[in-house]
């Protein structure tokens, strides 16, 4: 038997040795077409282990799996094999897919993974297939996941992740995973004298400083974002070997983040030094270095004794413009023995398209035409146009693309052409302001070029300009408006010789609705029109004037005014006040409004001035009628227009009525549990807040499950108390409301609830003496309140039931319920379910304990 046991141990040991191999790895993917992706699984294994893996199973995350064949096996120093597996998979549809690989064992002796030789190795990658995202390729990891460090010296590592789609990457440490993708029990991050962390932006792992020799495994998540949304992730599991050495790492001089315009040259020196005068090898990884077209010029590896430098040089081209900056990771490694130490520095480089050139703004009627040169980068998707009233002389800072909001410029449109008509979304621009513009080229991933230089223009007065729409008469049938416009003064007599005609258009439905031709005027100097027999009482009126060159055989529209409206006022009556509001749609700027109210003789008096479109007329009598109209004062900032432009609204009436609830009272409750009553008192809001409270409603519910109902409605504001008695329990909730003379009810007062805890809770003594002396002869509770019943069971020390009752008073005389004989002296145990009236309803509270019986 002992021999069989020994053979079993040796067999298990041989399996462990055979299986000990996985060190590190990750899964990446490339989009092939439609729902088809190519996946690459990279693993690093212990080369001395006989557990070779020419194939590897992969779970596609869609309830299917495959066996991948190894594409490449490369021996590396320190007993490491690099294994690359490839496979193509077509998914059945859209969704999130967790693509994973699990292999039976890691290599043995990993310090921060208990019994690592028997712990499975697991890696996963999340792929999101969605039409809202589009095709996606995972980041490429350019630096291997095997690295070394020394006790007492900083350790740095960067995966050198590069996303070919220009997506944004973020990094996060996670625990290593084992069987079925579960986090490994007992896993811990490596012990550090100061810290172990990962930079969420650059992805650099910093271990400051290792304290124990040996092999460690750590995992980190590389999250991929597009347009602010998480679209996928890669989990890399890597191995770090820490040894003992007496060596200082090299140091790379700081390298600043920067940007470069397409066609310009970016050039800077990368320098590293080593105080031990070791041989330094300088290398770099990153997107700009592996780009298939026009990559960076950076001679590498470059070596030097104690000092090394290499020039980084790049002239980016248009198809390298992207929203996210490119990351370059520089790594300096010494030749120290037995372990080479390193320093890592990262830099971000943003490639920016040049600004559109030669922007020209030209006024044409009520709009401005913009034209500019075609963007140098033809891979742009179009242009965004920004406008501002007035020139600010903006010049972007280095790396500042687009038009920042702080400039006051507002995006007004986009186009794929190199011309744009700014007609203010069809409403037309106004005369006076200097309109300034900048144009920005846009690219497929959201990248923007530098903005163009500002170009400004003002409208010339070669079209009629509307100045007045004023209500003269308020009526639903015979209302009257006066419409006035300013004639054009900059007409080209050659292009537009005349004679001229004005066409007057009108509607009451708004600026986006069709307009009807209602009249015409034959003279260029005839610029006043009276619009009669219209409903000014209920409608806002919109007008537009069109100028026609009426030359026989050469009739055409010269231009038109903007659509403009009358001022329309609304009035709403409330408690002792009328709230006025009004609106208008006009091209000029109204800077002041005068409010008029009709007096008892029928004339209108000015009662206030405001710069906003609302006004409150207070201190009025409820039930009386009040009528109002508004006078607006405005202007054009351009010369050649009269000031101020005065326009009147229609007349509008309203009646103040009290439709607002009064203030709520403040409620207090005093409880008397002995006689079962609650005394409720509240304040009179007329003394502090309201002024017309005439009554109250007192609401009550006996439990939180019931609805509230009115239990008292005093009809005097001085009646502010109530005695709630003749009730089964004091438990319940109350609130009170106040009622004003217009029957408006206030919001609820503060809610006051009385629960059983306000009274004597049911509890039991721990001793009684049933000896017939008339004192303490029965086991009874202390005084209590509001208990409906109990379920009491009393046991002797052997667990036999000696007494039961549902009477809350219990009244046990110390006799056995079966034999009716006196129970012996001693300790008895009880379980008592107490049914109490509480806010939640009838609730059970269980009491357990003991009582001592003495005679």
Short mmCIF file of C-alpha atoms in Angstrom, two decimals, residues 350-519:
data_model
loop_
_atom_site.label_atom_id
_atom_site.label_comp_id
_atom_site.label_asym_id
_atom_site.label_seq_id
_atom_site.Cartn_x
_atom_site.Cartn_y
_atom_site.Cartn_z
CA UNK A 350 -0.75 65.33 -31.87
CA UNK A 351 -0.82 65.65 -35.66
CA UNK A 352 -2.92 68.62 -36.77
CA UNK A 353 -4.20 69.64 -40.18
CA UNK A 354 -3.31 73.15 -41.34
CA UNK A 355 -5.89 75.94 -41.19
CA UNK A 356 -8.11 76.66 -44.21
CA UNK A 357 -6.67 79.65 -46.06
CA UNK A 358 -7.90 82.83 -47.75
CA UNK A 359 -11.35 83.06 -46.15
CA UNK A 360 -13.33 85.95 -47.68
CA UNK A 361 -16.72 87.22 -46.44
CA UNK A 362 -18.87 89.13 -48.94
CA UNK A 363 -22.29 90.74 -48.11
CA UNK A 364 -25.13 89.94 -50.49
CA UNK A 365 -28.57 91.31 -49.58
CA UNK A 366 -29.56 89.90 -46.21
CA UNK A 367 -26.86 87.26 -46.15
CA UNK A 368 -23.08 86.94 -46.33
CA UNK A 369 -21.27 84.60 -48.68
CA UNK A 370 -18.08 82.88 -47.48
CA UNK A 371 -15.46 81.39 -49.76
CA UNK A 372 -12.06 79.86 -48.95
CA UNK A 373 -9.36 77.67 -50.47
CA UNK A 374 -9.70 73.92 -50.42
CA UNK A 375 -8.05 72.28 -47.41
CA UNK A 376 -4.59 70.91 -48.07
CA UNK A 377 -5.64 67.58 -46.56
CA UNK A 378 -8.15 66.08 -48.94
CA UNK A 379 -9.06 63.33 -46.48
CA UNK A 380 -11.16 65.81 -44.50
CA UNK A 381 -14.90 65.22 -44.21
CA UNK A 382 -15.92 68.86 -44.51
CA UNK A 383 -15.81 72.20 -42.76
CA UNK A 384 -17.42 73.77 -39.69
CA UNK A 385 -18.29 77.48 -39.88
CA UNK A 386 -18.20 79.74 -36.79
CA UNK A 387 -19.59 83.28 -36.43
CA UNK A 388 -19.12 86.14 -33.98
CA UNK A 389 -20.37 89.73 -33.88
CA UNK A 390 -17.17 91.72 -34.07
CA UNK A 391 -13.50 91.02 -34.70
CA UNK A 392 -11.45 89.64 -31.79
CA UNK A 393 -8.10 88.99 -33.47
CA UNK A 394 -7.98 85.35 -32.38
CA UNK A 395 -4.82 83.37 -33.06
CA UNK A 396 -4.77 79.81 -31.72
CA UNK A 397 -2.20 78.67 -29.22
CA UNK A 398 0.08 75.85 -30.20
CA UNK A 399 -1.92 72.57 -30.34
CA UNK A 400 -5.27 74.42 -29.92
CA UNK A 401 -7.52 73.12 -32.70
CA UNK A 402 -11.02 74.15 -33.67
CA UNK A 403 -12.59 77.29 -32.20
CA UNK A 404 -12.72 77.25 -28.37
CA UNK A 405 -15.99 78.39 -26.75
CA UNK A 406 -14.31 81.13 -24.72
CA UNK A 407 -13.83 83.14 -27.93
CA UNK A 408 -17.59 83.73 -28.13
CA UNK A 409 -17.67 82.28 -31.63
CA UNK A 410 -20.67 80.01 -32.28
CA UNK A 411 -20.88 77.20 -34.81
CA UNK A 412 -23.55 78.11 -37.37
CA UNK A 413 -23.22 75.34 -39.93
CA UNK A 414 -21.19 72.75 -41.79
CA UNK A 415 -20.48 72.05 -45.43
CA UNK A 416 -18.46 69.73 -47.65
CA UNK A 417 -17.91 72.57 -50.13
CA UNK A 418 -15.58 75.57 -49.91
CA UNK A 419 -18.43 78.08 -49.98
CA UNK A 420 -21.14 78.83 -47.42
CA UNK A 421 -24.11 81.22 -47.39
CA UNK A 422 -24.89 82.61 -43.93
CA UNK A 423 -28.55 83.63 -44.07
CA UNK A 424 -29.11 83.07 -40.33
CA UNK A 425 -30.94 79.79 -40.95
CA UNK A 426 -33.26 81.45 -43.44
CA UNK A 427 -34.16 84.38 -41.19
CA UNK A 428 -31.61 86.72 -42.73
CA UNK A 429 -28.88 88.74 -41.07
CA UNK A 430 -29.48 92.24 -39.76
CA UNK A 431 -27.92 95.53 -40.74
CA UNK A 432 -25.38 97.07 -38.44
CA UNK A 433 -23.19 94.37 -36.87
CA UNK A 434 -19.84 93.38 -38.24
CA UNK A 435 -20.17 89.62 -38.79
CA UNK A 436 -16.86 87.77 -38.38
CA UNK A 437 -16.17 84.16 -39.37
CA UNK A 438 -13.65 81.35 -38.94
CA UNK A 439 -13.62 78.03 -40.78
CA UNK A 440 -12.27 74.70 -39.45
CA UNK A 441 -11.66 71.50 -41.42
CA UNK A 442 -13.05 68.30 -39.86
CA UNK A 443 -11.93 64.67 -40.14
CA UNK A 444 -13.63 61.24 -39.85
CA UNK A 445 -12.73 60.57 -36.21
CA UNK A 446 -13.67 64.07 -35.00
CA UNK A 447 -10.25 65.69 -35.39
CA UNK A 448 -10.24 69.39 -36.30
CA UNK A 449 -7.73 71.57 -38.08
CA UNK A 450 -6.43 74.87 -36.84
CA UNK A 451 -9.03 77.60 -37.53
CA UNK A 452 -8.72 79.97 -40.45
CA UNK A 453 -7.94 83.63 -39.89
CA UNK A 454 -11.00 85.76 -39.13
CA UNK A 455 -12.84 87.40 -42.00
CA UNK A 456 -15.52 90.06 -41.36
CA UNK A 457 -18.26 91.82 -43.32
CA UNK A 458 -21.36 93.96 -42.70
CA UNK A 459 -24.54 94.05 -44.74
CA UNK A 460 -24.89 96.90 -47.19
CA UNK A 461 -28.22 98.66 -47.49
CA UNK A 462 -29.16 97.40 -50.94
CA UNK A 463 -32.48 95.89 -49.79
CA UNK A 464 -35.39 97.31 -47.78
CA UNK A 465 -35.03 97.02 -43.99
CA UNK A 466 -38.12 96.69 -41.83
CA UNK A 467 -38.22 99.02 -38.81
CA UNK A 468 -41.74 99.04 -37.36
CA UNK A 469 -44.71 96.77 -36.83
CA UNK A 470 -46.94 98.57 -34.35
CA UNK A 471 -50.49 97.74 -33.27
CA UNK A 472 -52.71 100.79 -33.66
CA UNK A 473 -56.09 99.23 -32.90
CA UNK A 474 -56.88 96.13 -30.87
CA UNK A 475 -59.84 94.17 -32.23
CA UNK A 476 -60.74 90.66 -33.29
CA UNK A 477 -62.22 91.96 -36.57
CA UNK A 478 -61.14 95.53 -37.36
CA UNK A 479 -57.65 95.56 -35.83
CA UNK A 480 -54.99 97.71 -37.43
CA UNK A 481 -51.16 97.53 -37.68
CA UNK A 482 -48.69 100.07 -39.03
CA UNK A 483 -45.77 98.55 -40.97
CA UNK A 484 -42.75 100.76 -41.79
CA UNK A 485 -39.49 99.97 -43.56
CA UNK A 486 -36.39 101.85 -44.63
CA UNK A 487 -35.77 102.04 -48.36
CA UNK A 488 -32.46 100.76 -49.88
CA UNK A 489 -29.86 103.45 -50.50
CA UNK A 490 -27.00 101.40 -52.01
CA UNK A 491 -28.77 100.10 -55.08
CA UNK A 492 -26.68 99.55 -58.21
CA UNK A 493 -28.55 101.70 -60.75
CA UNK A 494 -27.01 99.78 -63.62
CA UNK A 495 -27.99 96.38 -62.32
CA UNK A 496 -31.35 97.57 -60.94
CA UNK A 497 -32.57 100.57 -62.94
CA UNK A 498 -36.19 100.36 -61.81
CA UNK A 499 -39.01 101.20 -61.70
CA UNK A 500 -39.62 99.43 -58.42
CA UNK A 501 -42.47 97.80 -56.59
CA UNK A 502 -42.86 96.66 -52.99
CA UNK A 503 -44.78 93.43 -52.30
CA UNK A 504 -46.22 93.07 -48.79
CA UNK A 505 -46.49 89.53 -47.35
CA UNK A 506 -48.27 88.53 -44.15
CA UNK A 507 -49.25 85.63 -41.90
CA UNK A 508 -50.25 84.96 -38.30
CA UNK A 509 -48.69 81.51 -37.98
CA UNK A 510 -44.98 82.21 -37.65
CA UNK A 511 -41.68 82.67 -39.44
CA UNK A 512 -41.53 79.06 -40.66
CA UNK A 513 -44.98 79.16 -42.27
CA UNK A 514 -45.88 80.26 -45.81
CA UNK A 515 -46.73 83.94 -46.21
CA UNK A 516 -49.53 85.42 -48.31
CA UNK A 517 -49.18 88.42 -50.60
CA UNK A 518 -51.65 90.98 -49.26
CA UNK A 519 -50.78 94.18 -51.13
#
